[in-house]
CSV table of C-alpha atoms and ligand atoms in Angstrom, one decimal:
chain,number,residue,atom,x,y,z
A,915,MET,CA,77.5,100.3,98.8
A,916,GLN,CA,80.2,102.6,97.2
A,917,ASP,CA,82.9,103.8,99.6
A,918,LYS,CA,81.3,102.0,102.6
A,919,LEU,CA,83.6,99.1,102.9
A,920,THR,CA,84.9,98.3,106.3
A,921,LEU,CA,88.2,96.3,106.4
A,922,MET,CA,88.1,93.6,109.2
A,923,ILE,CA,91.0,91.6,107.8
A,924,PRO,CA,94.4,91.4,109.3
A,925,GLY,CA,95.9,93.6,106.8
A,926,PRO,CA,95.5,96.0,104.8
A,927,THR,CA,93.7,97.5,108.1
A,928,PRO,CA,91.5,100.7,108.1
A,929,VAL,CA,93.4,104.0,108.0
A,930,PRO,CA,92.6,107.2,110.0
A,931,GLU,CA,91.4,110.3,108.0
A,932,THR,CA,94.5,112.2,109.3
A,933,VAL,CA,96.7,109.7,107.9
A,934,LEU,CA,94.9,109.5,104.6
A,935,LYS,CA,95.2,113.3,104.2
A,936,SER,CA,98.9,113.2,104.9
A,937,LEU,CA,99.4,111.2,102.0
A,938,GLY,CA,97.7,113.5,99.7
A,939,GLN,CA,100.7,116.1,99.5
A,940,HIS,CA,103.2,116.8,96.8
A,941,PRO,CA,106.2,114.5,97.3
A,942,ILE,CA,109.4,116.4,98.7
A,943,GLY,CA,112.9,115.6,97.7
A,944,HIS,CA,114.3,112.7,99.6
A,945,ARG,CA,117.6,114.3,100.0
A,946,SER,CA,116.1,117.6,101.4
A,947,THR,CA,116.3,118.8,104.9
A,948,GLU,CA,112.7,118.7,105.3
A,949,PHE,CA,112.6,114.9,104.6
A,950,GLN,CA,115.8,114.4,106.8
A,951,ALA,CA,113.6,115.8,109.6
A,952,ILE,CA,110.8,113.4,109.0
A,953,VAL,CA,113.2,110.5,108.8
A,954,SER,CA,114.7,111.6,112.2
A,955,LYS,CA,111.4,111.9,113.7
A,956,THR,CA,110.0,108.6,112.5
A,957,SER,CA,113.2,106.8,113.6
A,958,GLU,CA,112.6,107.8,117.1
A,959,GLN,CA,109.0,107.0,116.7
A,960,LEU,CA,109.7,103.6,115.6
A,961,GLN,CA,112.1,103.0,118.5
A,962,TRP,CA,109.4,104.0,120.8
A,963,LEU,CA,107.1,101.4,119.2
A,964,HIS,CA,109.7,98.6,119.3
A,965,GLN,CA,110.7,99.7,122.9
A,966,THR,CA,114.3,99.7,121.8
A,967,LYS,CA,117.5,101.8,121.6
A,968,HIS,CA,118.6,100.0,118.4
A,969,ASP,CA,117.9,101.3,114.9
A,970,VAL,CA,114.7,100.4,113.3
A,971,LEU,CA,115.2,100.6,109.6
A,972,THR,CA,112.5,101.3,107.1
A,973,ILE,CA,112.3,99.6,103.7
A,974,THR,CA,110.0,100.1,100.8
A,975,GLY,CA,108.3,96.9,100.5
A,976,SER,CA,105.7,94.7,102.2
A,977,GLY,CA,106.3,92.8,105.5
A,978,THR,CA,108.0,89.9,103.7
A,979,ALA,CA,110.8,92.2,102.6
A,980,ALA,CA,111.6,92.8,106.3
A,981,MET,CA,111.4,89.0,106.9
A,982,GLU,CA,113.8,88.2,104.2
A,983,ALA,CA,116.0,91.1,105.1
A,984,GLY,CA,116.3,89.7,108.6
A,985,ILE,CA,117.4,86.2,107.2
A,986,ILE,CA,119.8,87.4,104.6
A,987,ASN,CA,121.6,90.0,106.8
A,988,THR,CA,122.3,87.7,109.9
A,989,LEU,CA,122.8,84.3,108.4
A,990,SER,CA,125.2,82.6,106.2
A,991,LYS,CA,125.4,79.7,103.8
A,992,GLY,CA,124.7,76.4,105.3
A,993,ASP,CA,123.8,77.9,108.8
A,994,LYS,CA,121.6,75.8,110.8
A,995,VAL,CA,118.2,77.3,112.2
A,996,LEU,CA,115.3,76.2,114.0
A,997,CYS,CA,112.1,77.4,112.5
A,998,GLY,CA,108.7,77.3,114.4
A,999,SER,CA,105.8,76.5,112.1
A,1000,ASN,CA,102.1,76.4,113.3
A,1001,GLY,CA,100.6,78.2,110.3
A,1002,LYS,CA,100.8,79.9,106.9
A,1003,PHE,CA,103.4,82.5,108.1
A,1004,GLY,CA,105.5,80.0,109.8
A,1005,GLU,CA,105.7,78.2,106.7
A,1006,ARG,CA,106.7,81.3,105.0
A,1007,TRP,CA,109.8,81.6,107.1
A,1008,VAL,CA,110.8,78.1,106.3
A,1009,LYS,CA,110.5,78.9,102.6
A,1010,VAL,CA,112.5,82.2,102.9
A,1011,ALA,CA,115.2,80.2,104.7
A,1012,LYS,CA,115.3,77.4,102.4
A,1013,ALA,CA,115.5,79.7,99.3
A,1014,TYR,CA,118.9,80.8,100.8
A,1015,GLU,CA,120.0,77.2,101.4
A,1016,ILE,CA,119.8,77.5,105.1
A,1017,ASP,CA,119.8,74.2,107.0
A,1018,VAL,CA,116.3,74.4,108.6
A,1019,GLU,CA,114.9,72.2,111.4
A,1020,VAL,CA,111.2,72.7,111.6
A,1021,ILE,CA,109.5,72.7,115.0
A,1022,LYS,CA,105.9,72.2,114.3
A,1023,ALA,CA,102.5,72.6,116.2
A,1024,ASN,CA,99.0,71.9,114.8
A,1025,TRP,CA,97.4,74.8,113.2
A,1026,GLY,CA,95.2,76.5,115.9
A,1027,GLU,CA,97.7,75.6,118.6
A,1028,ALA,CA,100.6,77.6,119.9
A,1029,LEU,CA,104.3,76.5,119.5
A,1030,ASP,CA,105.6,74.6,122.5
A,1031,PRO,CA,108.4,76.6,124.1
A,1032,GLU,CA,109.6,73.3,125.6
A,1033,ALA,CA,110.4,71.9,122.2
A,1034,PHE,CA,112.7,74.7,121.5
A,1035,ARG,CA,114.3,74.4,124.8
A,1036,ARG,CA,115.0,70.8,124.3
A,1037,ALA,CA,116.3,71.2,120.7
A,1038,LEU,CA,118.5,74.2,122.0
A,1039,GLU,CA,119.8,72.2,125.1
A,1040,ALA,CA,120.6,69.1,122.9
A,1041,ASP,CA,122.9,71.4,120.6
A,1042,LYS,CA,126.0,70.9,122.6
A,1043,ASN,CA,128.3,71.7,119.5
A,1044,LYS,CA,126.5,75.1,119.2
A,1045,GLN,CA,125.4,74.5,115.5
A,1046,ILE,CA,122.2,76.5,115.7
A,1047,GLN,CA,122.8,80.0,114.7
A,1048,ALA,CA,119.2,81.3,114.8
A,1049,VAL,CA,115.6,80.3,116.1
A,1050,ILE,CA,113.0,81.9,113.9
A,1051,ILE,CA,109.2,82.2,114.9
A,1052,THR,CA,106.1,84.2,114.1
A,1053,HIS,CA,104.8,85.9,117.1
A,1054,SER,CA,101.2,86.3,116.1
A,1055,GLU,CA,100.2,83.7,113.6
A,1056,THR,CA,97.9,85.5,111.5
A,1057,SER,CA,96.4,82.5,109.6
A,1058,THR,CA,95.2,80.7,112.7
A,1059,GLY,CA,94.7,83.7,115.1
A,1060,VAL,CA,97.3,82.2,117.5
A,1061,LEU,CA,99.8,84.1,119.7
A,1062,ASN,CA,103.1,82.3,120.3
A,1063,ASP,CA,105.1,82.6,123.4
A,1064,LEU,CA,108.0,84.6,122.0
A,1065,GLU,CA,109.2,85.8,125.5
A,1066,THR,CA,109.7,82.4,126.7
A,1067,ILE,CA,111.2,81.1,123.5
A,1068,SER,CA,113.7,84.1,123.4
A,1069,GLN,CA,114.7,83.2,127.0
A,1070,TYR,CA,115.6,79.7,125.9
A,1071,VAL,CA,117.5,81.0,122.9
A,1072,HIS,CA,119.6,83.5,125.0
A,1073,ALA,CA,120.5,80.4,127.4
A,1074,HIS,CA,121.9,78.7,124.3
A,1075,GLY,CA,124.5,81.5,124.1
A,1076,LYS,CA,125.1,81.5,120.4
A,1077,ALA,CA,121.8,81.5,118.7
A,1078,ILE,CA,119.9,84.6,117.8
A,1079,ILE,CA,116.1,85.0,117.8
A,1080,ILE,CA,114.5,86.4,114.7
A,1081,ALA,CA,110.8,87.1,114.9
A,1082,ASP,CA,107.9,88.0,112.6
A,1083,CYS,CA,105.9,90.7,114.8
A,1084,VAL,CA,103.8,91.8,111.8
A,1085,THR,CA,100.6,91.4,113.5
A,1086,SER,CA,101.8,91.6,117.2
A,1087,LEU,CA,103.6,94.9,117.1
A,1088,GLY,CA,101.2,97.7,117.9
A,1089,ALA,CA,98.7,95.2,119.1
A,1090,CYS,CA,100.4,93.7,122.3
A,1091,ASN,CA,103.5,94.3,124.1
A,1092,VAL,CA,106.8,93.4,122.2
A,1093,PRO,CA,109.5,95.0,124.2
A,1094,MET,CA,112.5,94.3,121.9
A,1095,ASP,CA,115.4,95.1,124.3
A,1096,LYS,CA,113.7,93.7,127.5
A,1097,TRP,CA,113.0,90.4,125.8
A,1098,GLY,CA,116.3,90.3,124.0
A,1099,LEU,CA,114.8,90.1,120.6
A,1100,ASP,CA,117.5,90.1,117.9
A,1101,VAL,CA,115.5,90.7,114.7
A,1102,ILE,CA,112.0,92.0,114.5
A,1103,ALA,CA,110.2,92.2,111.2
A,1104,SER,CA,106.8,94.3,110.7
A,1105,GLY,CA,104.9,96.0,107.9
A,1106,SER,CA,102.9,99.1,107.5
A,1107,GLN,CA,99.4,97.7,106.6
A,1108,LYS,CA,98.9,96.1,110.0
A,1109,GLY,CA,99.2,97.6,113.4
A,1110,TYR,CA,100.6,100.9,111.9
A,1111,MET,CA,97.3,102.0,110.6
A,1112,MET,CA,98.7,102.8,107.3
A,1113,PRO,CA,98.4,101.7,103.7
A,1114,PRO,CA,100.7,98.8,102.6
A,1115,GLY,CA,104.1,99.7,101.2
A,1116,LEU,CA,106.7,100.2,104.0
A,1117,SER,CA,108.3,97.3,106.1
A,1118,PHE,CA,110.4,97.8,109.1
A,1119,VAL,CA,113.4,95.7,110.6
A,1120,ALA,CA,115.1,96.1,113.7
A,1121,LEU,CA,118.4,94.4,114.7
A,1122,SER,CA,120.2,94.1,118.1
A,1123,GLN,CA,123.9,94.5,118.6
A,1124,ARG,CA,124.3,90.6,118.2
A,1125,ALA,CA,122.5,90.7,115.1
A,1126,TRP,CA,124.8,93.5,113.7
A,1127,GLU,CA,127.8,91.5,114.7
A,1128,LEU,CA,126.4,88.6,112.5
A,1129,GLN,CA,125.5,91.0,109.7
A,1130,LYS,CA,129.3,91.7,109.2
A,1131,LYS,CA,130.0,88.0,108.6
A,1132,SER,CA,126.9,87.1,106.6
A,1133,ASN,CA,127.6,86.0,103.2
A,1134,LEU,CA,124.2,85.4,101.6
A,1135,PRO,CA,123.6,87.3,98.4
A,1136,LYS,CA,121.9,90.6,98.9
A,1137,PHE,CA,121.7,94.1,97.3
A,1138,TYR,CA,118.5,96.1,97.7
A,1139,LEU,CA,118.1,94.4,101.1
A,1140,ASP,CA,121.6,94.7,102.4
A,1141,LEU,CA,120.9,96.5,105.7
A,1142,ASN,CA,124.4,98.0,105.9
A,1143,PRO,CA,123.6,100.9,103.5
A,1144,TYR,CA,120.3,101.5,105.4
A,1145,LYS,CA,122.1,101.7,108.7
A,1146,LYS,CA,124.9,104.0,107.3
A,1147,THR,CA,122.3,106.3,105.7
A,1148,ALA,CA,120.0,106.3,108.7
A,1149,GLU,CA,122.8,107.7,110.8
A,1150,LYS,CA,122.4,110.7,108.4
A,1151,ASN,CA,118.6,110.6,108.5
A,1152,SER,CA,118.5,109.4,105.0
A,1153,ASN,CA,117.9,106.3,102.8
A,1154,PRO,CA,120.1,104.5,100.4
A,1155,PHE,CA,117.5,104.6,97.6
A,1156,THR,CA,114.4,106.7,96.8
A,1157,PRO,CA,111.9,105.8,99.7
A,1158,ALA,CA,108.2,106.1,99.5
A,1159,VAL,CA,108.1,109.7,100.5
A,1160,ASN,CA,104.6,110.0,100.9
A,1161,LEU,CA,104.2,106.8,102.9
A,1162,TYR,CA,106.8,108.5,105.3
A,1163,PHE,CA,104.3,111.4,105.8
A,1164,ALA,CA,101.8,108.8,106.7
A,1165,LEU,CA,104.0,107.0,109.1
A,1166,GLU,CA,104.9,110.2,111.0
A,1167,SER,CA,101.2,110.9,111.2
A,1168,ALA,CA,100.0,107.5,112.3
A,1169,LEU,CA,102.9,107.1,114.8
A,1170,GLU,CA,101.7,110.4,116.2
A,1171,ILE,CA,98.3,109.1,116.7
A,1172,MET,CA,99.7,106.0,118.4
A,1173,GLN,CA,101.9,108.1,120.8
A,1174,ALA,CA,99.0,110.1,121.7
A,1175,GLU,CA,97.0,107.0,122.6
A,1176,GLY,CA,100.0,105.4,124.4
A,1177,LEU,CA,101.4,101.7,124.3
A,1178,GLU,CA,99.6,100.6,127.3
A,1179,ALA,CA,96.2,101.9,126.1
A,1180,ILE,CA,96.8,100.4,122.7
A,1181,TYR,CA,97.5,97.0,124.0
A,1182,ALA,CA,94.5,97.2,126.4
A,1183,ARG,CA,92.3,98.0,123.6
A,1184,HIS,CA,93.4,95.0,121.4
A,1185,ALA,CA,93.1,92.7,124.4
A,1186,ARG,CA,89.5,93.9,125.1
A,1187,HIS,CA,88.5,93.6,121.3
A,1188,SER,CA,90.0,90.1,121.2
A,1189,LYS,CA,88.3,89.0,124.2
A,1190,ALA,CA,84.9,90.6,122.9
A,1191,ALA,CA,85.2,88.9,119.5
A,1192,GLN,CA,85.9,85.5,121.0
A,1193,THR,CA,83.1,85.8,123.6
A,1194,GLY,CA,80.6,87.1,120.9
A,1195,MET,CA,81.3,84.3,118.5
A,1196,GLN,CA,81.0,81.7,121.2
A,1197,ALA,CA,77.8,83.1,122.6
A,1198,MET,CA,76.5,82.5,119.0
A,1199,GLY,CA,77.5,78.9,119.0
A,1200,MET,CA,80.5,79.5,116.8
A,1201,PRO,CA,83.8,77.9,118.1
A,1202,VAL,CA,86.9,80.0,118.2
A,1203,PHE,CA,89.7,78.2,116.1
A,1204,SER,CA,92.7,79.0,118.2
A,1205,ALA,CA,93.3,76.8,121.4
A,1206,LYS,CA,92.1,78.2,124.7
A,1207,GLY,CA,94.3,80.9,126.2
A,1208,CYS,CA,96.4,81.6,123.0
A,1209,GLY,CA,94.3,83.9,121.0
A,1210,SER,CA,96.0,86.6,119.0
A,1211,PRO,CA,95.3,90.2,120.0
A,1212,ALA,CA,94.9,91.0,116.3
A,1213,ILE,CA,92.8,88.4,114.7
A,1214,THR,CA,90.1,86.1,115.9
A,1215,ALA,CA,89.7,82.9,113.7
A,1216,VAL,CA,86.3,81.3,113.9
A,1217,ALA,CA,85.5,77.6,112.8
A,1218,PRO,CA,81.6,77.6,112.2
A,1219,LYS,CA,79.9,74.2,112.4
A,1220,ASN,CA,76.9,74.4,110.2
A,1221,ILE,CA,77.9,76.8,107.5
A,1222,ASP,CA,80.6,77.0,105.0
A,1223,ALA,CA,82.9,79.9,106.1
A,1224,GLU,CA,83.2,81.3,102.6
A,1225,GLN,CA,79.5,81.5,102.2
A,1226,LEU,CA,79.1,83.4,105.5
A,1227,ARG,CA,82.1,85.6,104.7
A,1228,LYS,CA,80.6,86.5,101.3
A,1229,ALA,CA,77.0,87.2,102.7
A,1230,VAL,CA,78.4,89.6,105.3
A,1231,LYS,CA,80.4,91.4,102.6
A,1232,GLU,CA,77.4,91.7,100.3
A,1233,LYS,CA,74.8,92.6,102.9
A,1234,TYR,CA,76.8,94.7,105.3
A,1235,ASP,CA,80.1,95.9,103.3
A,1236,ILE,CA,82.3,94.3,106.0
A,1237,LEU,CA,85.3,92.5,104.7
A,1238,LEU,CA,86.2,89.5,106.8
A,1239,ALA,CA,89.2,87.2,106.1
A,1240,GLY,CA,88.9,83.7,104.8
A,1241,GLY,CA,90.7,80.5,105.9
A,1242,GLN,CA,93.9,79.7,104.2
A,1243,ASP,CA,95.0,76.5,102.5
A,1244,HIS,CA,93.2,73.6,104.2
A,1245,LEU,CA,91.2,75.8,106.3
A,1246,LYS,CA,89.5,77.5,103.4
A,1247,GLY,CA,85.7,77.2,103.9
A,1248,LYS,CA,86.2,76.0,107.4
A,1249,VAL,CA,87.5,79.1,109.0
A,1250,PHE,CA,86.9,82.9,108.7
A,1251,ARG,CA,88.9,85.5,110.5
A,1252,ILE,CA,88.0,88.8,112.2
A,1253,GLY,CA,90.8,91.3,111.8
A,1254,HIS,CA,90.9,93.7,114.8
A,1255,LEU,CA,94.2,95.2,114.3
A,1256,GLY,CA,95.1,98.8,114.3
A,1257,PHE,CA,92.5,101.6,113.8
A,1258,VAL,CA,89.6,99.6,115.4
A,1259,ASN,CA,87.3,100.9,118.0
A,1260,ASP,CA,84.5,99.2,120.1
A,1261,ARG,CA,81.8,100.1,117.5
A,1262,ASP,CA,83.7,98.2,114.9
A,1263,ILE,CA,83.6,95.1,117.0
A,1264,LEU,CA,79.9,95.4,117.9
A,1265,THR,CA,79.1,96.1,114.2
A,1266,ALA,CA,81.0,93.1,112.9
A,1267,ILE,CA,79.4,90.7,115.6
A,1268,ALA,CA,76.0,92.2,114.7
A,1269,ALA,CA,76.5,91.9,111.0
A,1270,ILE,CA,77.6,88.3,111.5
A,1271,GLU,CA,74.7,87.6,113.8
A,1272,ALA,CA,72.0,89.2,111.3
A,1273,THR,CA,73.7,87.4,108.4
A,1274,LEU,CA,73.4,83.9,110.1
A,1275,TYR,CA,69.7,84.8,110.9
A,1276,SER,CA,68.9,85.7,107.3
A,1277,LEU,CA,70.3,82.3,106.2
A,1278,ASP,CA,68.2,80.7,108.8
A,1279,LEU,CA,71.3,79.4,110.5
A,1280,LEU,CA,71.4,81.3,113.7
A,1281,GLU,CA,71.5,78.8,116.6
A,1282,SER,CA,71.6,81.1,119.5
A,1283,LYS,CA,68.9,83.6,120.5
A,1284,MET,CA,68.9,86.8,118.4
A,1285,GLY,CA,71.2,89.4,119.9
A,1286,ALA,CA,73.2,86.9,122.1
A,1287,GLY,CA,76.5,87.6,120.4
A,1288,VAL,CA,76.1,91.4,120.6
A,1289,GLU,CA,74.9,91.0,124.2
A,1290,ALA,CA,78.0,89.0,125.2
A,1291,ALA,CA,80.4,91.3,123.4
A,1292,SER,CA,78.8,94.4,125.0
A,1293,VAL,CA,79.4,92.9,128.4
A,1294,VAL,CA,83.0,92.3,127.8
A,1295,LEU,CA,83.5,95.7,126.1
A,1296,ASN,CA,82.0,97.3,129.3
A,1297,GLU,CA,84.0,95.3,131.9
A,1298,LYS,CA,85.8,97.7,134.4
A,1299,ASN,CA,89.4,96.6,135.0
B,150,PLP,C1,100.8,90.3,106.7
B,150,PLP,C2,101.8,89.4,107.3
B,150,PLP,C3,103.2,89.3,106.8
B,150,PLP,C4,103.6,90.1,105.7
B,150,PLP,O1,102.9,89.8,104.6
B,150,PLP,P1,103.1,90.9,103.4
B,150,PLP,O2,102.0,90.6,102.4
B,150,PLP,O3,104.5,90.7,102.8
B,150,PLP,O4,103.2,92.4,103.8
B,150,PLP,C5,104.0,88.4,107.5
B,150,PLP,N1,103.7,87.8,108.6
B,150,PLP,C6,102.5,87.9,109.1
B,150,PLP,C7,102.2,87.0,110.4
B,150,PLP,C8,101.5,88.6,108.5
B,150,PLP,O5,100.2,88.8,109.1
């Protein structure tokens, strides 16, 4: 039905009406004092979201721009890095690093399982000559719905003494706790179309003091993504180039909504939705793809047994106008993913589960009793903490 689409994919995510309206204004001059006030305010709001006192820089681009900026601003030719890979986005980090001729050692885990922090500890402890310059991981691996243990891996990186930790927090920031300064994270990359409840178009990169020290030495080629001009202009509440002015309106508005809800409440909501989605799917006899205990707060990947995941996904879209995400690479047809990131409430979760349940019923493939998924999810959503 026209205009009825509900996005339940891990980006782009739904956008609140207040944020949509903020976009529909005339652009203002990006060197005006009015715009400087917005840059000043959003910079503070971004520090609040990242729980950091360091600068969080805004780049016009998708999340990958922030990832690439993180690499090319801290590393130099031939540097050695450890890169975690347990899904499509871990693989992306490896590709970005290799594109700049970084010497990459990949630490893998099976898709659906979390990276093993011990594997990082061992590799870092074995590095007696301090060759490793960075450890690079994806916090929430969107392709498999797995949350990696960034906090523990960051501790091992700090024990090494030289390496920095670079993290893709694109689907964890604004979904679960990512305290940049407390965990000692050196680089965090994120993008507007995920937890920020905004359309795509802005990406964000935050650097610690250690990362800025490396920035001075870094000799990888860069121009648009050279963060030095971004930092210099940020000090004057400005940007090196013409920023996406209207997306800044949306950023200010979306972060105001997030601040009104509060970080703890945002994390609790995502945790509740993740548990409800997992429990609801299992109650319908549909196995959750991520290993027990490491489900992402932002995405639940489901591996149905008796139906092609693409067929189910297409039927849910056609019958109910709910867009679920498919499986990537070898998981295509085997997995579908429910995005519950950002502007999502309990109603969205119940509706998605009910739609999946009714679709299975219509295809004569529902193995559980009708309503079992919705019932199980409702119980979780009504749990008192
Ligand atoms: C969406 C996403 C990205 C960024 O992808 P873009 O399409 O460049 O915005 C990076 N990492 C993860 C884990 C993601 O989910």
